[in-house]
Short mmCIF file of C-alpha atoms in Angstrom, two decimals:
data_model
loop_
_atom_site.label_atom_id
_atom_site.label_comp_id
_atom_site.label_asym_id
_atom_site.label_seq_id
_atom_site.Cartn_x
_atom_site.Cartn_y
_atom_site.Cartn_z
CA UNK A 17 12.58 16.31 2.11
CA UNK A 18 11.01 19.75 2.27
CA UNK A 19 10.40 20.45 -1.38
CA UNK A 20 7.00 21.20 -2.81
CA UNK A 21 6.44 21.06 -6.54
CA UNK A 22 3.91 23.86 -6.14
CA UNK A 23 6.73 26.11 -4.90
CA UNK A 24 8.97 25.46 -7.86
CA UNK A 25 9.10 27.58 -10.97
CA UNK A 26 6.34 26.92 -13.50
CA UNK A 27 7.25 24.86 -16.56
CA UNK A 28 8.53 26.70 -19.57
CA UNK A 29 6.02 27.42 -22.29
CA UNK A 30 6.08 25.40 -25.45
CA UNK A 31 7.23 27.02 -28.69
CA UNK A 32 4.73 29.58 -29.77
CA UNK A 33 3.97 30.74 -26.22
CA UNK A 34 1.09 28.33 -25.54
CA UNK A 35 0.87 24.95 -23.93
CA UNK A 36 -2.31 23.74 -25.67
CA UNK A 37 -2.99 20.06 -25.95
CA UNK A 38 0.65 19.15 -25.31
CA UNK A 39 0.49 20.85 -21.92
CA UNK A 40 -2.67 18.99 -20.94
CA UNK A 41 -1.11 15.68 -21.94
CA UNK A 42 1.98 16.58 -19.95
CA UNK A 43 -0.16 17.26 -16.90
CA UNK A 44 -1.62 13.76 -17.12
CA UNK A 45 1.78 12.17 -17.71
CA UNK A 46 3.00 11.79 -14.10
CA UNK A 47 -0.28 10.22 -12.97
CA UNK A 48 -0.06 7.75 -15.82
CA UNK A 49 3.51 6.89 -14.87
CA UNK A 50 2.57 6.17 -11.25
CA UNK A 51 -0.39 4.03 -12.27
CA UNK A 52 1.77 2.19 -14.78
CA UNK A 53 4.30 1.54 -12.02
CA UNK A 54 1.59 0.19 -9.73
CA UNK A 55 0.25 -2.09 -12.46
CA UNK A 56 3.76 -3.30 -13.21
CA UNK A 57 4.61 -4.16 -9.61
CA UNK A 58 1.35 -6.00 -8.93
CA UNK A 59 1.32 -7.98 -12.16
CA UNK A 60 4.99 -8.77 -11.54
CA UNK A 61 3.93 -10.09 -8.15
CA UNK A 62 1.26 -12.23 -9.79
CA UNK A 63 3.85 -13.72 -12.12
CA UNK A 64 6.07 -14.38 -9.11
CA UNK A 65 3.27 -16.37 -7.47
CA UNK A 66 3.00 -18.52 -10.59
CA UNK A 67 6.76 -19.25 -10.39
CA UNK A 68 6.69 -20.25 -6.72
CA UNK A 69 5.86 -23.93 -7.37
CA UNK A 70 9.27 -24.17 -9.08
CA UNK A 71 11.56 -22.52 -6.54
CA UNK A 72 9.38 -21.50 -3.59
CA UNK A 73 8.80 -18.04 -2.16
CA UNK A 74 12.39 -17.71 -0.94
CA UNK A 75 13.79 -18.66 -4.33
CA UNK A 76 11.73 -16.14 -6.28
CA UNK A 77 12.61 -13.37 -3.81
CA UNK A 78 16.31 -14.20 -4.20
CA UNK A 79 16.04 -14.00 -7.99
CA UNK A 80 14.03 -10.78 -7.90
CA UNK A 81 16.48 -9.02 -5.61
CA UNK A 82 19.53 -10.35 -7.48
CA UNK A 83 18.40 -9.19 -10.91
CA UNK A 84 17.08 -5.88 -9.57
CA UNK A 85 20.43 -5.23 -7.86
CA UNK A 86 22.35 -6.00 -11.04
CA UNK A 87 20.22 -3.67 -13.15
CA UNK A 88 20.28 -0.81 -10.63
CA UNK A 89 24.06 -1.05 -10.16
CA UNK A 90 24.63 -0.96 -13.92
CA UNK A 91 22.22 1.95 -14.46
CA UNK A 92 23.06 4.04 -11.37
CA UNK A 93 26.78 3.21 -11.11
CA UNK A 94 26.84 4.21 -7.43
CA UNK A 95 30.15 5.21 -5.91
CA UNK A 96 31.26 3.35 -2.79
CA UNK A 97 33.91 5.71 -1.46
CA UNK A 98 33.61 8.87 0.57
CA UNK A 99 30.82 7.76 2.90
CA UNK A 100 30.90 7.66 6.69
CA UNK A 101 30.16 4.61 8.81
CA UNK A 102 26.76 6.05 9.68
CA UNK A 103 25.94 6.30 5.96
CA UNK A 104 26.71 2.62 5.46
CA UNK A 105 24.74 1.73 8.57
CA UNK A 106 21.72 3.48 7.09
CA UNK A 107 21.98 1.80 3.71
CA UNK A 108 22.46 -1.62 5.32
CA UNK A 109 19.35 -1.06 7.46
CA UNK A 110 17.50 0.00 4.32
CA UNK A 111 18.61 -3.20 2.59
CA UNK A 112 17.55 -5.35 5.55
CA UNK A 113 14.12 -3.70 5.56
CA UNK A 114 13.84 -4.26 1.82
CA UNK A 115 14.78 -7.93 2.15
CA UNK A 116 12.35 -8.44 5.02
CA UNK A 117 9.51 -6.67 3.22
CA UNK A 118 9.92 -8.76 0.07
CA UNK A 119 10.52 -12.04 1.87
CA UNK A 120 7.51 -11.71 4.16
CA UNK A 121 5.22 -10.50 1.40
CA UNK A 122 5.99 -13.40 -0.92
CA UNK A 123 5.54 -15.84 1.94
CA UNK A 124 2.12 -14.24 2.38
CA UNK A 125 0.97 -14.44 -1.25
CA UNK A 126 2.05 -18.07 -1.30
CA UNK A 127 -0.76 -18.66 1.23
CA UNK A 128 -3.48 -16.04 0.67
CA UNK A 129 -4.80 -14.17 -2.41
CA UNK A 130 -2.92 -11.09 -3.57
CA UNK A 131 -5.72 -8.58 -2.94
CA UNK A 132 -6.10 -9.36 0.78
CA UNK A 133 -2.31 -9.70 1.14
CA UNK A 134 -1.60 -6.22 -0.24
CA UNK A 135 -4.52 -4.79 1.76
CA UNK A 136 -3.05 -6.13 5.00
CA UNK A 137 0.44 -5.05 3.97
CA UNK A 138 -0.61 -1.45 3.29
CA UNK A 139 -1.72 -1.17 6.92
CA UNK A 140 1.97 -0.69 7.81
CA UNK A 141 2.45 2.61 5.93
CA UNK A 142 -1.06 3.67 6.96
CA UNK A 143 -0.26 3.11 10.64
CA UNK A 144 3.02 4.99 10.22
CA UNK A 145 1.19 7.96 8.73
CA UNK A 146 -1.52 7.96 11.42
CA UNK A 147 0.87 7.63 14.37
CA UNK A 148 3.36 10.16 13.02
CA UNK A 149 0.71 12.84 12.50
CA UNK A 150 -0.74 12.68 16.06
CA UNK A 151 -4.03 14.21 14.91
CA UNK A 152 -7.37 13.13 16.34
CA UNK A 153 -9.01 13.03 12.91
CA UNK A 154 -6.72 10.18 11.93
CA UNK A 155 -8.50 8.00 14.47
CA UNK A 156 -11.38 8.02 11.97
CA UNK A 157 -9.13 6.69 9.22
CA UNK A 158 -7.64 4.11 11.57
CA UNK A 159 -11.15 2.97 12.54
CA UNK A 160 -12.16 2.74 8.88
CA UNK A 161 -9.10 0.60 8.16
CA UNK A 162 -9.91 -1.64 11.12
CA UNK A 163 -13.43 -2.09 9.78
CA UNK A 164 -11.86 -3.21 6.51
CA UNK A 165 -9.63 -5.68 8.32
CA UNK A 166 -12.67 -6.95 10.26
CA UNK A 167 -14.53 -7.62 7.01
CA UNK A 168 -11.45 -9.12 5.39
CA UNK A 169 -11.25 -11.58 8.25
CA UNK A 170 -14.81 -12.72 7.67
CA UNK A 171 -16.34 -10.86 10.59
CA UNK A 172 -13.68 -10.87 13.25
CA UNK A 173 -11.71 -14.03 12.66
CA UNK A 174 -9.47 -15.04 9.78
CA UNK A 175 -11.04 -18.45 9.21
CA UNK A 176 -11.37 -17.70 5.51
CA UNK A 177 -7.68 -16.79 5.19
CA UNK A 178 -4.63 -18.76 6.21
CA UNK A 179 -3.63 -17.17 9.56
CA UNK A 180 0.05 -17.76 8.79
CA UNK A 181 -0.37 -15.88 5.51
CA UNK A 182 -2.13 -13.08 7.37
CA UNK A 183 0.73 -12.87 9.86
CA UNK A 184 3.27 -12.72 7.04
CA UNK A 185 1.30 -9.92 5.34
CA UNK A 186 1.15 -7.88 8.55
CA UNK A 187 4.86 -8.47 9.07
CA UNK A 188 5.50 -7.28 5.52
CA UNK A 189 3.51 -4.14 6.32
CA UNK A 190 5.68 -3.45 9.37
CA UNK A 191 8.79 -3.89 7.24
CA UNK A 192 7.28 -1.62 4.59
CA UNK A 193 6.95 1.12 7.21
CA UNK A 194 10.60 0.59 8.22
CA UNK A 195 11.54 0.56 4.54
CA UNK A 196 9.93 3.98 4.03
CA UNK A 197 11.71 5.49 7.03
CA UNK A 198 15.13 4.15 6.08
CA UNK A 199 14.55 5.11 2.46
CA UNK A 200 14.05 8.73 3.55
CA UNK A 201 17.26 8.61 5.58
CA UNK A 202 19.12 7.01 2.69
CA UNK A 203 17.85 9.73 0.35
CA UNK A 204 19.42 12.34 2.64
CA UNK A 205 22.81 10.63 2.66
CA UNK A 206 23.22 9.36 -0.92
CA UNK A 207 22.76 11.24 -4.22
CA UNK A 208 20.02 10.35 -6.67
CA UNK A 209 19.22 6.60 -6.52
CA UNK A 210 22.70 5.49 -5.41
CA UNK A 211 21.48 4.52 -1.95
CA UNK A 212 18.62 2.50 -3.43
CA UNK A 213 21.02 0.57 -5.66
CA UNK A 214 23.40 -0.17 -2.78
CA UNK A 215 20.55 -1.21 -0.49
CA UNK A 216 19.27 -3.55 -3.20
CA UNK A 217 22.71 -5.17 -3.27
CA UNK A 218 22.55 -5.66 0.50
CA UNK A 219 19.10 -7.25 0.21
CA UNK A 220 20.27 -9.55 -2.60
CA UNK A 221 23.33 -10.67 -0.65
CA UNK A 222 21.13 -11.49 2.34
CA UNK A 223 18.62 -13.53 0.37
CA UNK A 224 20.75 -15.29 -2.24
CA UNK A 225 22.19 -17.91 0.17
CA UNK A 226 18.66 -18.68 1.39
CA UNK A 227 17.43 -19.04 -2.18
CA UNK A 228 20.26 -21.40 -3.08
CA UNK A 229 19.62 -23.48 0.04
CA UNK A 230 15.88 -23.78 -0.60
CA UNK A 231 15.75 -24.10 -4.39
CA UNK A 232 19.15 -25.59 -5.19
CA UNK A 233 19.84 -26.27 -8.89
CA UNK A 234 16.27 -25.28 -9.82
CA UNK A 235 17.28 -21.69 -9.21
CA UNK A 236 19.54 -21.62 -12.28
CA UNK A 237 17.24 -23.33 -14.76
CA UNK A 238 16.95 -21.10 -17.86
CA UNK A 239 13.16 -20.78 -17.64
CA UNK A 240 13.27 -19.91 -13.95
CA UNK A 241 16.04 -17.36 -14.48
CA UNK A 242 14.06 -15.70 -17.27
CA UNK A 243 10.93 -15.47 -15.14
CA UNK A 244 12.95 -14.21 -12.18
CA UNK A 245 14.44 -11.49 -14.36
CA UNK A 246 10.96 -10.53 -15.58
CA UNK A 247 9.67 -10.31 -12.00
CA UNK A 248 12.67 -8.14 -11.02
CA UNK A 249 12.08 -5.72 -13.88
CA UNK A 250 8.31 -5.56 -13.37
CA UNK A 251 8.29 -5.44 -9.56
CA UNK A 252 11.39 -3.38 -8.80
CA UNK A 253 13.30 -1.72 -11.63
CA UNK A 254 10.44 -0.45 -13.78
CA UNK A 255 8.19 0.79 -10.93
CA UNK A 256 11.04 2.68 -9.21
CA UNK A 257 12.06 4.25 -12.51
CA UNK A 258 8.52 5.30 -13.41
CA UNK A 259 7.88 6.68 -9.92
CA UNK A 260 11.07 8.71 -9.88
CA UNK A 261 10.26 10.15 -13.30
CA UNK A 262 6.72 11.00 -12.17
CA UNK A 263 7.81 12.63 -8.92
CA UNK A 264 9.77 15.24 -10.81
CA UNK A 265 6.41 16.79 -11.76
CA UNK A 266 4.03 15.34 -9.17
CA UNK A 267 3.40 16.49 -5.55
CA UNK A 268 4.30 13.88 -2.95
CA UNK A 269 0.77 13.82 -1.50
CA UNK A 270 -0.75 13.09 -4.92
CA UNK A 271 1.72 10.28 -5.34
CA UNK A 272 0.71 8.88 -1.94
CA UNK A 273 -2.97 8.91 -2.86
CA UNK A 274 -2.27 7.06 -6.10
CA UNK A 275 -0.20 4.49 -4.19
CA UNK A 276 -3.25 3.87 -1.99
CA UNK A 277 -4.81 2.12 -4.98
CA UNK A 278 -2.29 -0.74 -4.76
CA UNK A 279 -4.72 -3.21 -3.09
CA UNK A 280 -7.24 -2.70 -5.88
CA UNK A 281 -4.59 -3.18 -8.57
CA UNK A 282 -3.34 -6.29 -6.78
CA UNK A 283 -6.87 -7.70 -6.71
CA UNK A 284 -7.24 -7.18 -10.46
CA UNK A 285 -3.83 -8.77 -11.11
CA UNK A 286 -4.69 -11.72 -8.91
CA UNK A 287 -7.97 -12.22 -10.76
CA UNK A 288 -6.54 -11.93 -14.27
CA UNK A 289 -3.29 -13.85 -13.78
CA UNK A 290 -4.10 -16.26 -10.95
CA UNK A 291 -7.93 -16.50 -11.19
CA UNK A 292 -8.26 -15.26 -7.59
CA UNK A 293 -11.82 -13.96 -7.30
CA UNK A 294 -12.92 -11.80 -4.37
CA UNK A 295 -16.11 -12.12 -2.38
CA UNK A 296 -18.32 -9.06 -1.90
CA UNK A 297 -17.12 -8.71 1.70
CA UNK A 298 -13.47 -8.85 0.63
CA UNK A 299 -14.05 -6.25 -2.09
CA UNK A 300 -15.75 -3.95 0.43
CA UNK A 301 -12.92 -4.50 2.92
CA UNK A 302 -10.32 -3.52 0.33
CA UNK A 303 -12.36 -0.43 -0.58
CA UNK A 304 -12.49 0.63 3.10
CA UNK A 305 -8.72 0.30 3.52
CA UNK A 306 -8.12 2.26 0.32
CA UNK A 307 -10.49 5.00 1.53
CA UNK A 308 -8.73 5.10 4.90
CA UNK A 309 -5.33 5.40 3.24
CA UNK A 310 -6.48 8.21 0.95
CA UNK A 311 -8.15 10.00 3.84
CA UNK A 312 -5.02 9.84 5.96
CA UNK A 313 -2.97 11.30 3.12
CA UNK A 314 -5.43 14.12 2.56
CA UNK A 315 -5.33 14.90 6.27
CA UNK A 316 -1.54 15.18 6.10
CA UNK A 317 -1.84 17.53 3.14
CA UNK A 318 -4.10 19.86 5.11
CA UNK A 319 -1.69 19.81 8.02
CA UNK A 320 1.29 20.39 5.74
CA UNK A 321 -0.28 23.46 4.16
CA UNK A 322 -0.67 24.98 7.60
CA UNK A 323 2.79 24.10 8.88
CA UNK A 324 5.23 24.66 6.06
CA UNK A 325 8.78 25.36 7.10
CA UNK A 326 11.03 28.18 6.01
CA UNK A 327 11.88 26.27 2.85
CA UNK A 328 8.20 25.98 1.93
CA UNK A 329 8.12 22.19 1.64
CA UNK A 330 5.68 19.35 2.08
CA UNK A 331 4.80 18.12 5.54
CA UNK A 332 7.38 15.42 6.35
CA UNK A 333 4.56 13.06 7.29
CA UNK A 334 3.04 13.48 3.85
CA UNK A 335 6.39 12.65 2.30
CA UNK A 336 6.67 9.60 4.56
CA UNK A 337 3.26 8.47 3.33
CA UNK A 338 4.39 9.02 -0.25
CA UNK A 339 6.99 6.31 0.12
CA UNK A 340 10.58 5.61 -0.86
CA UNK A 341 10.55 6.99 -4.38
CA UNK A 342 9.30 10.32 -3.07
CA UNK A 343 12.02 10.39 -0.44
CA UNK A 344 14.79 9.65 -2.91
CA UNK A 345 13.55 12.12 -5.49
CA UNK A 346 12.80 15.02 -3.18
CA UNK A 347 16.14 14.68 -1.45
CA UNK A 348 17.82 14.77 -4.83
CA UNK A 349 16.06 18.06 -5.56
CA UNK A 350 17.01 19.48 -2.15
CA UNK A 351 20.67 18.63 -2.63
CA UNK A 352 20.70 20.12 -6.10
CA UNK A 353 19.09 23.38 -5.08
CA UNK A 354 20.74 24.02 -1.73
CA UNK A 355 24.32 22.86 -2.20
CA UNK A 356 25.38 22.79 -5.84
CA UNK A 357 28.21 20.38 -6.49
CA UNK A 358 30.00 19.06 -9.55
CA UNK A 359 27.69 16.53 -11.11
CA UNK A 360 28.72 13.11 -12.23
CA UNK A 361 27.60 11.98 -15.63
CA UNK A 362 24.00 10.91 -15.06
CA UNK A 363 22.94 7.38 -15.79
CA UNK A 364 20.83 7.13 -18.93
CA UNK A 365 17.13 6.99 -18.25
CA UNK A 366 15.00 4.32 -19.92
CA UNK A 367 13.67 5.53 -23.22
CA UNK A 368 10.01 5.63 -24.06
CA UNK A 369 8.77 6.10 -20.47
#
């Protein structure tokens, strides 16, 4: 994962030898794609919460993973031959982490508002970044995040939030950290997004029996299927696609900073779709966690600039903080540049993105 966009060749000039307005718009494009992906995933989550009374949290997760797996398999057309047992072990672990992250998160938002749920969940990647860096300055960011959690809990206790929902959110954060790690490993072993598609299949296979057991015939009602498909596209397929497109022109650390805004986007989605208003203390708590996440990422960037390897890449910790899409995309670039191989016909990318 040691590829820095700043070390790549500059983009070709537009016809006429100048970039002009088109170049400036192009520079803003990747940021817009990431923000659009974040909006999509959080509003998709809000829609999922509205569907839960029909099929429960387990049912909506089963539908989301099933439809996402179907779409990714059709688009990516991953090959299943030629991989070692260790490769399959990695992709299965990735799928288990994905299933756990989704299952725990939806159990959480069934009990507590989306903004606090995502804020607690993001502590997992934040803790991973802080612990992996082993720098004293990150204790400041950890302390800031803990202050946010303290405020979110109403001053030390979680009387204002369902403690079971809080536990589920923290568990989802732990699984998110595992998801990021196994995503990076999967990106090293599988080309392009093949590993992601296969891991999504694993997650769907794990959750579908649970969904059928919990929801029964309600799971296949036309309205529920349509909403499940919408949640899958908005919360999985579209965000991953937008992020992968953005990361072709966006540094991993910038991506990570933008991803730190997820709790704020979730709060807006919860307010607009589910009428979940935040108190002043909760809003301040979310702001503190966002600031801590951004600060941790910026710290990793400073460290990465001072410790680049022979290949001139990003600090691995920064790439870990950037998340799964960064891992998949940067590994794809590494494989393409270092060991050219005959390329398969690429899957068509969504138009208009």
